[in-house]
Coordinates of C-alpha atoms in Angstrom, one line a residue:
X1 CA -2.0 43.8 -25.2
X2 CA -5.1 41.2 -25.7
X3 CA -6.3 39.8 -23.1
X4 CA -9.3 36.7 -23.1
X5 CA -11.1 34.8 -21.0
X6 CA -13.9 32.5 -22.9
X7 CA -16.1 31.0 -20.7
X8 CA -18.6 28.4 -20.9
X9 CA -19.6 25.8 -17.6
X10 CA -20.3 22.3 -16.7
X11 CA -11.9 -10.6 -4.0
X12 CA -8.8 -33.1 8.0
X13 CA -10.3 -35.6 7.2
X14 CA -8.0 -37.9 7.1
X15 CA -5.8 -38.5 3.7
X16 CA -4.8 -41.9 2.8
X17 CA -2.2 -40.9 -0.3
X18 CA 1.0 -42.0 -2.2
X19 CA 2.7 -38.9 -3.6
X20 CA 5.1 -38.0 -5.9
X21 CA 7.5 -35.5 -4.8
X22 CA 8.6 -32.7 -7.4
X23 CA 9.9 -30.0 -5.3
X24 CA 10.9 -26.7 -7.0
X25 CA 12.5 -23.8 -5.0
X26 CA 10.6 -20.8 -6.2
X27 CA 13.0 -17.1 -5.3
X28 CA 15.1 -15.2 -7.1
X29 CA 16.6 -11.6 -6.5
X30 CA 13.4 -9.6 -7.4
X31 CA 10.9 -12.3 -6.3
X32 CA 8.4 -11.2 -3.6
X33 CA 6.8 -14.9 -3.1
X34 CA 8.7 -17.1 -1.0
X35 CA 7.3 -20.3 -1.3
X36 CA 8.6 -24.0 -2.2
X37 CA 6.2 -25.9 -4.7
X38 CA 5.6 -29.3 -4.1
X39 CA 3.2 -32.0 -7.3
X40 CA 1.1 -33.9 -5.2
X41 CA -0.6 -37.6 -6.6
X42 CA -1.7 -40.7 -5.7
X43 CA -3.9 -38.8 -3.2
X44 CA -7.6 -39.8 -2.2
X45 CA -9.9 -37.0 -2.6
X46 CA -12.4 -36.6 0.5
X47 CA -14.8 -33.6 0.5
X48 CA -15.3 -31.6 3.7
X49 CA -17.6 -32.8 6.6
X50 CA -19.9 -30.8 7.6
X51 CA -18.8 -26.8 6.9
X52 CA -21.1 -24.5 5.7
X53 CA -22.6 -24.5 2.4
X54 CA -23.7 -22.4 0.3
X55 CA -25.6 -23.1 -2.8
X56 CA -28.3 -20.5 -3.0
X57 CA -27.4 -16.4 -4.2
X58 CA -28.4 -15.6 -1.0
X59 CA -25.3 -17.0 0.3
X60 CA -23.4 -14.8 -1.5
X61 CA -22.3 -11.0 -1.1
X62 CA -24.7 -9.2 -2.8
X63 CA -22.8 -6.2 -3.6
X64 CA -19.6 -8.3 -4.8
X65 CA -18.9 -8.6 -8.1
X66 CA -22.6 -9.9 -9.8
X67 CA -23.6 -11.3 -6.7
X68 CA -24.9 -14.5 -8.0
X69 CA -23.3 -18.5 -9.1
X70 CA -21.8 -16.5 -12.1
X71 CA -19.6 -13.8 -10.5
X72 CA -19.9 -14.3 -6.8
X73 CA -18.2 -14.0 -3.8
X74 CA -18.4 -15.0 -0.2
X75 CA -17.1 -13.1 2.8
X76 CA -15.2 -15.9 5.2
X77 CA -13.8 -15.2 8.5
X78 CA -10.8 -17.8 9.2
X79 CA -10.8 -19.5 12.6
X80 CA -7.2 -18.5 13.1
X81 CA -4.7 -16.1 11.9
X82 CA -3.1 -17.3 8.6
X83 CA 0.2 -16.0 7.3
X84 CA 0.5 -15.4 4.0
X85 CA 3.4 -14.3 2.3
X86 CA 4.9 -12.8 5.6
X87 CA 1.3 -10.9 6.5
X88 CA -1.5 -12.2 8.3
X89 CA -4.9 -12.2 7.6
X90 CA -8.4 -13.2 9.6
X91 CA -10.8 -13.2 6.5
X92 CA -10.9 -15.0 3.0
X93 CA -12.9 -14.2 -0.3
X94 CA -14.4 -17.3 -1.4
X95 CA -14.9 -16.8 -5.2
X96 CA -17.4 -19.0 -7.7
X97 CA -14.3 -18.6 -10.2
X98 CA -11.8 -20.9 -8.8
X99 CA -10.1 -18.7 -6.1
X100 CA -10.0 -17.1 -3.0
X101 CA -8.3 -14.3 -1.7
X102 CA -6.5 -13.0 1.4
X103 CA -8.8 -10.5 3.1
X104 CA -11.6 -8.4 2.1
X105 CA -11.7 -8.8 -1.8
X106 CA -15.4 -8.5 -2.4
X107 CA -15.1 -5.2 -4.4
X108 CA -13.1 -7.0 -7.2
X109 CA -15.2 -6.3 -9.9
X110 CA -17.0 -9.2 -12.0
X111 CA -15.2 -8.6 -14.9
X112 CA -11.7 -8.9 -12.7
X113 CA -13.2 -11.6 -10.9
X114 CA -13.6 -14.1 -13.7
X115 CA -10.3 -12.5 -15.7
X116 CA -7.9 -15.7 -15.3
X117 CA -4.8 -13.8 -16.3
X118 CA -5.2 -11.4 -13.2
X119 CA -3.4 -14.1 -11.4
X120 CA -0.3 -13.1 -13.0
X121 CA -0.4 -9.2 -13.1
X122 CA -0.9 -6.4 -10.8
X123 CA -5.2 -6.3 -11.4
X124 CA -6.9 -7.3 -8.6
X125 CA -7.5 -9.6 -7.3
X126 CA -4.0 -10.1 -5.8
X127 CA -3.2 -12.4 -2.5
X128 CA -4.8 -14.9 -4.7
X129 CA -4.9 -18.6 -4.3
X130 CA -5.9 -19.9 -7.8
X131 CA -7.3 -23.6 -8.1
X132 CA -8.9 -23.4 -11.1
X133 CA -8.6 -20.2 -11.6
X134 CA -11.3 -19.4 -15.4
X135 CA -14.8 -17.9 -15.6
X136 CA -16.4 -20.2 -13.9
X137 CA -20.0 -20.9 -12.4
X138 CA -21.2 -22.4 -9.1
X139 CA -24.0 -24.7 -10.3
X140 CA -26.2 -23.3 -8.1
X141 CA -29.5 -22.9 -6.7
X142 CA -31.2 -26.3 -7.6
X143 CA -32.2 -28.0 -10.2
X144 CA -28.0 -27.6 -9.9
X145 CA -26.2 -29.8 -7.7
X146 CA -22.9 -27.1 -7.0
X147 CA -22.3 -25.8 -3.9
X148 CA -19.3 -23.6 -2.2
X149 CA -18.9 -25.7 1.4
X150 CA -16.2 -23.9 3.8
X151 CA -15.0 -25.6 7.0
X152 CA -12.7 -27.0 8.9
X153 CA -10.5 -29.7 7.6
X154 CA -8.8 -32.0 10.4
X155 CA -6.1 -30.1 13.2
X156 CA -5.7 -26.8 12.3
X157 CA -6.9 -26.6 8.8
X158 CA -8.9 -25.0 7.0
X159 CA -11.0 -25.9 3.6
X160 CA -12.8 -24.0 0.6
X161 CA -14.2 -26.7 -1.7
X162 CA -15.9 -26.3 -4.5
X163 CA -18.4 -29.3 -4.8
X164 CA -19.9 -30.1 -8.2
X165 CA -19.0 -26.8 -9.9
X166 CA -19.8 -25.9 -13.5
X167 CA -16.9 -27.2 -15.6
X168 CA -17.8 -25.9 -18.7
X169 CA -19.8 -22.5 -19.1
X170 CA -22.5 -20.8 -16.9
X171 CA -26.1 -22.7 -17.9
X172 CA -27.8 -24.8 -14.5
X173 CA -28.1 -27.1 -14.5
X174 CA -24.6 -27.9 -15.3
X175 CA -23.7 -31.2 -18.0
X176 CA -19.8 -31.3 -16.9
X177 CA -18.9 -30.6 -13.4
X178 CA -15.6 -30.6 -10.9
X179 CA -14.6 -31.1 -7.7
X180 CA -11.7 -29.2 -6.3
X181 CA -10.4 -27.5 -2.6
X182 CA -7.7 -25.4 -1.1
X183 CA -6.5 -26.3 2.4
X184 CA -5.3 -23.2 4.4
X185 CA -3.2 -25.1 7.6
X186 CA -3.0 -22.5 10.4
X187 CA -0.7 -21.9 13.3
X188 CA -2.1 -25.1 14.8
X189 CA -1.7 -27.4 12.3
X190 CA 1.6 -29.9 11.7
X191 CA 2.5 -27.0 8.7
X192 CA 1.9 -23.6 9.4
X193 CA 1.6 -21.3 6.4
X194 CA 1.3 -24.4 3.8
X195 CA -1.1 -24.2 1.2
X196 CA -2.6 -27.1 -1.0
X197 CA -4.9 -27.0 -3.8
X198 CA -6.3 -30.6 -3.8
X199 CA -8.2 -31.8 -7.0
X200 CA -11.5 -34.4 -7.5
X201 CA -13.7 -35.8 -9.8
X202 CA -14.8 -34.8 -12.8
X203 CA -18.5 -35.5 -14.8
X204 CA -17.6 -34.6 -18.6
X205 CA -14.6 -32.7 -20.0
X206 CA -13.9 -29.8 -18.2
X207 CA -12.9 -27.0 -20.3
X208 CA -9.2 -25.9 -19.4
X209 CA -7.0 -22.6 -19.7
X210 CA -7.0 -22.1 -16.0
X211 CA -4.8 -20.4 -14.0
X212 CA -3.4 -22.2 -11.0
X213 CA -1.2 -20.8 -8.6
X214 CA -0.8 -18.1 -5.6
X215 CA 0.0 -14.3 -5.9
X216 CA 1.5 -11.8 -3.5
X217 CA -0.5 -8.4 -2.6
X218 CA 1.6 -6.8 -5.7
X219 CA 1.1 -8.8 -8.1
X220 CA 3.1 -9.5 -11.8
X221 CA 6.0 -11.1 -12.6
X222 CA 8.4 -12.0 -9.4
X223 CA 5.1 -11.7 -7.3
X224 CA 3.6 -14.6 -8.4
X225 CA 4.2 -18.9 -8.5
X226 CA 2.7 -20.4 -11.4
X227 CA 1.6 -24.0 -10.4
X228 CA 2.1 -25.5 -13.8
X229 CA 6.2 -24.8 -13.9
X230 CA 7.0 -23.2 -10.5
X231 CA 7.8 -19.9 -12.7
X232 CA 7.6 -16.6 -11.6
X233 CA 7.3 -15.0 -15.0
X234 CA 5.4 -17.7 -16.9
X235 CA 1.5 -16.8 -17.7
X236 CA 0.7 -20.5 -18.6
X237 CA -2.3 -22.2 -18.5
X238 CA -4.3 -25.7 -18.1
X239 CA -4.4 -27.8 -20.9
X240 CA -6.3 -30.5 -18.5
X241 CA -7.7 -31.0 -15.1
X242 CA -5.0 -32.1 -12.8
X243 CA -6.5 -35.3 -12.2
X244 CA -8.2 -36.8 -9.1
X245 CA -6.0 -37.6 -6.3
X246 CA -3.4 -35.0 -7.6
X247 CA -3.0 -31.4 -6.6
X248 CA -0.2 -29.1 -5.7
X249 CA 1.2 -28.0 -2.2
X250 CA 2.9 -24.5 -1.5
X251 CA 5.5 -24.1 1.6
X252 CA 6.6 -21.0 2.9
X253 CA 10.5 -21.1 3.2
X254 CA 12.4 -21.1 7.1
X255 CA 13.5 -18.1 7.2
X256 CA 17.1 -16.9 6.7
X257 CA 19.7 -16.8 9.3
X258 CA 19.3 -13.2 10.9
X259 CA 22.5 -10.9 10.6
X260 CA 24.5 -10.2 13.3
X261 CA 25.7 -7.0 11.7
X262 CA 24.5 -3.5 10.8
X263 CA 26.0 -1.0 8.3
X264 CA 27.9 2.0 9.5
X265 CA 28.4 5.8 8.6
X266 CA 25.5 6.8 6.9
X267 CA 26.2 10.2 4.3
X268 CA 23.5 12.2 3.2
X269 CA 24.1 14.0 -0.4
X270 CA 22.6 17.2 -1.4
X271 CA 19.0 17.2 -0.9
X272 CA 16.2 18.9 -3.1
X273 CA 13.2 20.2 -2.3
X274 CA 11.2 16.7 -2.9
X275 CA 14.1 14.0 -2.2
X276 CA 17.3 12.9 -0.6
X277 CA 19.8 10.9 -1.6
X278 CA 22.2 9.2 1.0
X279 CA 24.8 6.4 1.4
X280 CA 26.5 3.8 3.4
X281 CA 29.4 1.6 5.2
X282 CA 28.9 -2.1 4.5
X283 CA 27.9 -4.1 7.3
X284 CA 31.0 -6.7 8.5
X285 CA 30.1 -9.6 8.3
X286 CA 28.8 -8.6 4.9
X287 CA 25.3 -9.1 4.1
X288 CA 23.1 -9.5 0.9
X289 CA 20.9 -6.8 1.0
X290 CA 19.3 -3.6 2.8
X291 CA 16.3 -2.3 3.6
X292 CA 16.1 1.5 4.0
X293 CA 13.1 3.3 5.5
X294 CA 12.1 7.0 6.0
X295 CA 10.1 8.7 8.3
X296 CA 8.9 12.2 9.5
X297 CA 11.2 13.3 12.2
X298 CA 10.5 11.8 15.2
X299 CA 8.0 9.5 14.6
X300 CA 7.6 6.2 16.5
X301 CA 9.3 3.6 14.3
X302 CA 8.2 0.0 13.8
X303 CA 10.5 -3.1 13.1
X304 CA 10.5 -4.9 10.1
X305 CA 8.5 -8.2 10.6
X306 CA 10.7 -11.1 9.6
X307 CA 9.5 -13.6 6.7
X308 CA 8.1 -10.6 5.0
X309 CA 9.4 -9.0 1.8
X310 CA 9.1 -5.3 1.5
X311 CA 8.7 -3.3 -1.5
X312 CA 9.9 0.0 -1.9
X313 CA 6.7 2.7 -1.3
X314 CA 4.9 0.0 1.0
X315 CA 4.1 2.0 4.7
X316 CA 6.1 -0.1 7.5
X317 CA 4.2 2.4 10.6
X318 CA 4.3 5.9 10.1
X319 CA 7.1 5.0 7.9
X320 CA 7.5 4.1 4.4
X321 CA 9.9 2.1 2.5
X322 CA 12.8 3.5 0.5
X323 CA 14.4 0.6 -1.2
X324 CA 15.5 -2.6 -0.9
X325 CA 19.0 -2.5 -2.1
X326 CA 22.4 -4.9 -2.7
X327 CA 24.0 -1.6 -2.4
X328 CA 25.0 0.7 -0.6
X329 CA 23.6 3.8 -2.1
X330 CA 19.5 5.4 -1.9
X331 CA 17.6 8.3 -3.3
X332 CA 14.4 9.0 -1.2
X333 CA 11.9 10.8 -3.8
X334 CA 8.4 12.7 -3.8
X335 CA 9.5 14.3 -0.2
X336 CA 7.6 17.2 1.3
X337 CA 10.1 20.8 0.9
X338 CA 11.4 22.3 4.4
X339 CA 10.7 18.8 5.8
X340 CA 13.5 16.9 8.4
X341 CA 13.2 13.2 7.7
X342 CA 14.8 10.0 9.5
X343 CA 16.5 7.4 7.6
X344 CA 16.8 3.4 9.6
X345 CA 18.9 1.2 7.6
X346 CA 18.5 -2.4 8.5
X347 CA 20.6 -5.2 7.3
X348 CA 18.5 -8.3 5.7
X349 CA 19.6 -12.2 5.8
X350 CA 18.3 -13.4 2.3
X351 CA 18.4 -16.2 0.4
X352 CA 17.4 -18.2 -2.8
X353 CA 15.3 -20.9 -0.4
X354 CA 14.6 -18.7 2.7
X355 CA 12.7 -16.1 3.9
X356 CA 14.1 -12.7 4.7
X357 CA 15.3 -11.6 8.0
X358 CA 16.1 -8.3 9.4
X359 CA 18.4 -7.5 12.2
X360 CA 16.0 -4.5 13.8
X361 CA 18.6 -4.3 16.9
X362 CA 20.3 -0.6 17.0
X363 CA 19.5 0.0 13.0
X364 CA 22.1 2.8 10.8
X365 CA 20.1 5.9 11.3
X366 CA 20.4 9.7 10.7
X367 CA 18.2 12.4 9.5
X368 CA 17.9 15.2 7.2
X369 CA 15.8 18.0 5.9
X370 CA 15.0 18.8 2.3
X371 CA 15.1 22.5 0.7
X372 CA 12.4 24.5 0.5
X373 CA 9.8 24.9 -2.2
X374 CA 11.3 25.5 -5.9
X375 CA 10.6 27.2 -9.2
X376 CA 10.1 24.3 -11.2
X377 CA 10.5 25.0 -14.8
X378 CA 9.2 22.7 -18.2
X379 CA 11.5 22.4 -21.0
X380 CA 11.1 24.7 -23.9
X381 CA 9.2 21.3 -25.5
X382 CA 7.4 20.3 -22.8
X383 CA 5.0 17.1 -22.7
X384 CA 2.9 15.3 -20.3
X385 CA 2.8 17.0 -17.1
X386 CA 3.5 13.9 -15.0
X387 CA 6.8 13.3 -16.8
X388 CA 9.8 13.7 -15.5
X389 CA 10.9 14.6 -18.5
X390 CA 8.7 17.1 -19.2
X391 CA 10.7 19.3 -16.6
X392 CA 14.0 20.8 -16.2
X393 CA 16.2 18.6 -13.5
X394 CA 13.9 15.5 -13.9
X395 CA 11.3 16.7 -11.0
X396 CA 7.7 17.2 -11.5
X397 CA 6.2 20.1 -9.7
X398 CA 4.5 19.2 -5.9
X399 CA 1.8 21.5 -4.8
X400 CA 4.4 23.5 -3.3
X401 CA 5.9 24.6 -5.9
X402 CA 5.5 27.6 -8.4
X403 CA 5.3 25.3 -11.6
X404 CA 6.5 28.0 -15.6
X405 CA 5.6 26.7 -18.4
X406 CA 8.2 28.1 -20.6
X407 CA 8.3 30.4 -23.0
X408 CA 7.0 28.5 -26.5
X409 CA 6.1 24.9 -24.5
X410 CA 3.0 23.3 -24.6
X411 CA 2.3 21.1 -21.8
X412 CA -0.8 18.7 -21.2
X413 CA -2.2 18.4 -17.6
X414 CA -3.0 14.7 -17.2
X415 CA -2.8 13.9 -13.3
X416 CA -4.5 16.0 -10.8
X417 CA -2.5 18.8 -10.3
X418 CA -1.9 21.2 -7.1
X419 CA 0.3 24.3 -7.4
X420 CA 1.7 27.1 -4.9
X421 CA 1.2 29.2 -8.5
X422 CA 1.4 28.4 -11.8
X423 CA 2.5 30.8 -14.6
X424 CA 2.8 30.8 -18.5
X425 CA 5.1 32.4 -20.1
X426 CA 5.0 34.1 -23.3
X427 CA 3.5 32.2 -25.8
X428 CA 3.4 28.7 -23.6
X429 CA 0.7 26.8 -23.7
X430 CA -1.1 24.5 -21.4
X431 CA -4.5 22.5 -21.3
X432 CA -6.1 20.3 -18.7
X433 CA -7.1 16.8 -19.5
X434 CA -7.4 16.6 -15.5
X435 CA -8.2 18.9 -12.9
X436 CA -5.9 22.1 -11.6
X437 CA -5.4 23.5 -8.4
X438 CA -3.7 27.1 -8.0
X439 CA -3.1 27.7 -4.8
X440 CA -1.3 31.2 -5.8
X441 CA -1.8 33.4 -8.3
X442 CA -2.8 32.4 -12.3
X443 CA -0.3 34.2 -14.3
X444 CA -0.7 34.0 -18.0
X445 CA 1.8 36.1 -20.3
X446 CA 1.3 37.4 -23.6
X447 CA 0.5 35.2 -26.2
X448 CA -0.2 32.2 -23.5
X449 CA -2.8 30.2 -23.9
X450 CA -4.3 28.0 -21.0
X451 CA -7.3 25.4 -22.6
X452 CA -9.3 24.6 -19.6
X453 CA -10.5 21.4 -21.4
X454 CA -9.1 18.5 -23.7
X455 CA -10.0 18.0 -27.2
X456 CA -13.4 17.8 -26.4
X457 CA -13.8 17.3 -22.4
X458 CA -14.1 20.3 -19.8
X459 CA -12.5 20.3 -17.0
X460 CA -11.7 22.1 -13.8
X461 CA -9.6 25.3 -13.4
X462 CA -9.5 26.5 -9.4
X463 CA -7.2 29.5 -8.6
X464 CA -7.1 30.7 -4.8
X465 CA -5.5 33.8 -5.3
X466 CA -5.4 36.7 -8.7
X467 CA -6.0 36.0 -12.3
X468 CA -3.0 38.2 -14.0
X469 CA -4.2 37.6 -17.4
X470 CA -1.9 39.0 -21.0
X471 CA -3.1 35.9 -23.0
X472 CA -6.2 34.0 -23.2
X473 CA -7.6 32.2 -20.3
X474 CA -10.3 29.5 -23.1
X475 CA -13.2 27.9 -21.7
X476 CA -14.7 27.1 -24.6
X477 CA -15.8 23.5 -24.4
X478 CA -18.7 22.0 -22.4
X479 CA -17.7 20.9 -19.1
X480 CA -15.3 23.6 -18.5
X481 CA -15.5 25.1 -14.8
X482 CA -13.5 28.3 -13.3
X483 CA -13.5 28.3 -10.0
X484 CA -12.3 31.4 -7.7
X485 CA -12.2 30.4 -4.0
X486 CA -9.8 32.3 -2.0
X487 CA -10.1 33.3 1.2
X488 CA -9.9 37.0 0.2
X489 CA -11.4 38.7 -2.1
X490 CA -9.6 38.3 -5.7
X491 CA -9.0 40.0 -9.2
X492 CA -8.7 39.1 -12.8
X493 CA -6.7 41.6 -14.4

């Protein structure tokens, strides 16, 4: 029998306007933005009073993106709490490109920063408010006249203006320049939650294909209103400044009525080792939808906060979302083996032009454990080892599982992988174009061969326990590192 191992290491003043009303209810079943969009014109555009300006690079974040008029960003701390999209935040990324964001954004990278159709997918930045949304420039330091001025903005309000901006490429001084703002109106203010993005004069022809528009923390299509259509699925861009006096506002919906009712008799199925699957009584009086939430056994729970959409894998507390369902059926997945779990079922109000509501008073609620730790087995093809169907029964191996390649498969380690034990059977192959964690012992049978590498990149092989070796263990390439650290003395055999 041959046995061997080759090794080798290694993100107010006061308006005197006309406007135009075009209002566009903006929800559907699988949007996550709940916001009305409103065409503003006929307004008179006034720049902030006062504020704070910026229009050196020192006014700027350093660190953030390229830290300068180009690909900048500053750090703003709101005078009041705003809610957006159902959470709140106390900070604001001011970016030179056209946008800010909800919260701490300033490690979105330059090349994000400046990408204008981020706005519509799940790239950061996300909680974006998009103006004029391109690869901008700030016009600044002198002999450019830009500046980024934040400040309050009449009762309640809040402004981020960009004053004299470069419209057209990166050189300062700039030859064609804009005016533009978003207004952020706080608990305070005569609109809480409202957004407007409010545009000025122009020197020259800007260039266009900008986004405009806001995004939810998720990002892509439902998670997003484009300002040119009110879609949620529509990537569009400028073909011309807005116009000065017009803009665009954005109104959270009321929220929904709150349900009165709660679903009943909650069945768990038969669990695995890593999921369960359970179901459920309607609630009477019926309701749209429900939201269904696990957590470890007797944890503290926290109630759903009404006006915010949840999305199934989001944490709510110590808790984290299962689904969000019409239905009444679930499948909880990627659960911990020999684990008891509680399930809350809580009935949502929803609507096409409101907010969601939960009723978070005596919620459906029962627990269950999964089975202990499996044998998870590849198929005699095999794949990529974060497939699903790259595995017998659909479930890729946790790191307390003994993961068998079978006999003849070759299988490709692409995510970080942590085993209880990992073992090839005759003739199997497997190769690492990530790192490996065996927490057991490495058991390789005849014919098997385990590439610690991928085509031509070494990677990391750690086993915790024996090396039970009838194939051939190959570290041939550059990079390739074996390393034995248990917390006894081990064997390769």
């Amino acid at each position: 029998m041959k046995k061997r191992i080759i090794l080798l290491k290694k993100h107010l003043n006061k308006w005197l306007f006309v406007w135009l009303l075009t209002l566009i209810g903006i929800s559907n079943g699988n949007a996550q933005i709940n916001y009305s969009l409103t065409n503003l014109t006929g307004l008179t555009y006034t720049p902030i009073a006062g504020g704070t300006l910026i229009n050196t690079n020192a006014g700027l974040i350093a660190s953030s993106m390229s830290g300068n008029q180009d690909d900048g960003a500053a750090l703003v701390t709101l005078p009041f709490t705003f809610t957006y999209n159902g959470n709140t935040f106390t900070q604001a990324t001011f970016c030179t490109n056209g946008w800010i964001g909800l919260g701490n954004l300033t490690a979105v990278t330059a090349f994000d920063g400046r990408t204008l159709g981020n706005l519509f997918t799940t790239t950061n930045p996300n909680n974006t408010i998009a103006a004029w949304f391109r690869d901008n420039a700030a016009n600044f330091p002198a002999p450019g006249t830009g500046a980024m001025v934040h400040g309050n903005y009449g009762t309640g309000i809040y402004a981020f203006e960009w004053r004299n901006a470069n419209g057209s490429g990166f050189i300062n001084p700039a030859t064609v320049t804009t005016n533009f703002m978003i207004l952020l109106y706080g608990p305070a203010s005569s609109n809480p939650g409202r957004i407007e993005l409010l545009y000025g004069s122009t020197v020259g022809t800007p260039t266009t294909g900008a986004s405009i528009g806001i995004e939810n923390a998720i990002g892509g299509t439902g998670n997003f209103i484009n300002a040119l259509n009110g879609l949620t699925n529509s990537t569009t861009t400028s073909t011309a400044w807005p116009g000065n006096g017009n803009g665009f506002r954005f109104d959270p919906f009321p929220l929904c009525p709150t349900p009165t009712s709660q679903p009943t008799a909650l069945v768990f199925g038969t669990p695995t080792s890593t999921s369960i699957n359970g179901s459920f009584t309607a609630a009477v009086p019926a309701v749209n939808s429900y939201l269904i939430v696990r957590y470890p056994a007797g944890s503290l729970t926290v109630a759903p906060i009404d006006g915010r959409p949840y999305t199934a894998g989001e944490s709510l507390g110590l808790g984290t979302v299962v689904s969000i369902t019409n239905g009444t059926t679930f499948n909880a997945l990627n659960l911990s083996p020999l684990t008891n779990y509680d399930f809350y079922v809580y009935a949502i109000g929803s609507g096409t032009t409101c907010s969601p509501t939960y009723n978070a008073v005596n919620p459906l609620t029962s627990t269950q454990a999964t089975l202990p730790p499996t044998r998870v087995v590849s198929t005699a093809t095999g794949g990529l080892w974060s497939a699903a169907s790259t595995w017998v029964g659909g479930n890729v191996p946790i790191s307390l599982d003994t993961a068998e390649i079978a006999s003849g498969a070759t299988v490709i380690v692409d995510i970080p992988v942590t085993t209880a034990q990992l073992e090839l059977s005759n003739n199997a192959t497997l190769s690492l174009n990530n790192t490996l964690v065996d927490s057991g012992n490495l058991v390789l049978g005849t014919g098997a061969v385990l590439n610690t590498f991928f085509s031509t990149v070494g990677r990391q092989l750690t086993v915790r326990k024996d090396i039970i070796n009838a194939g051939t263990l190959n570290m041939a390439i550059p990079g390739s590192i074996l390393l034995l650290n248990g917390s006894t003395p081990q064997t390769i055999s």
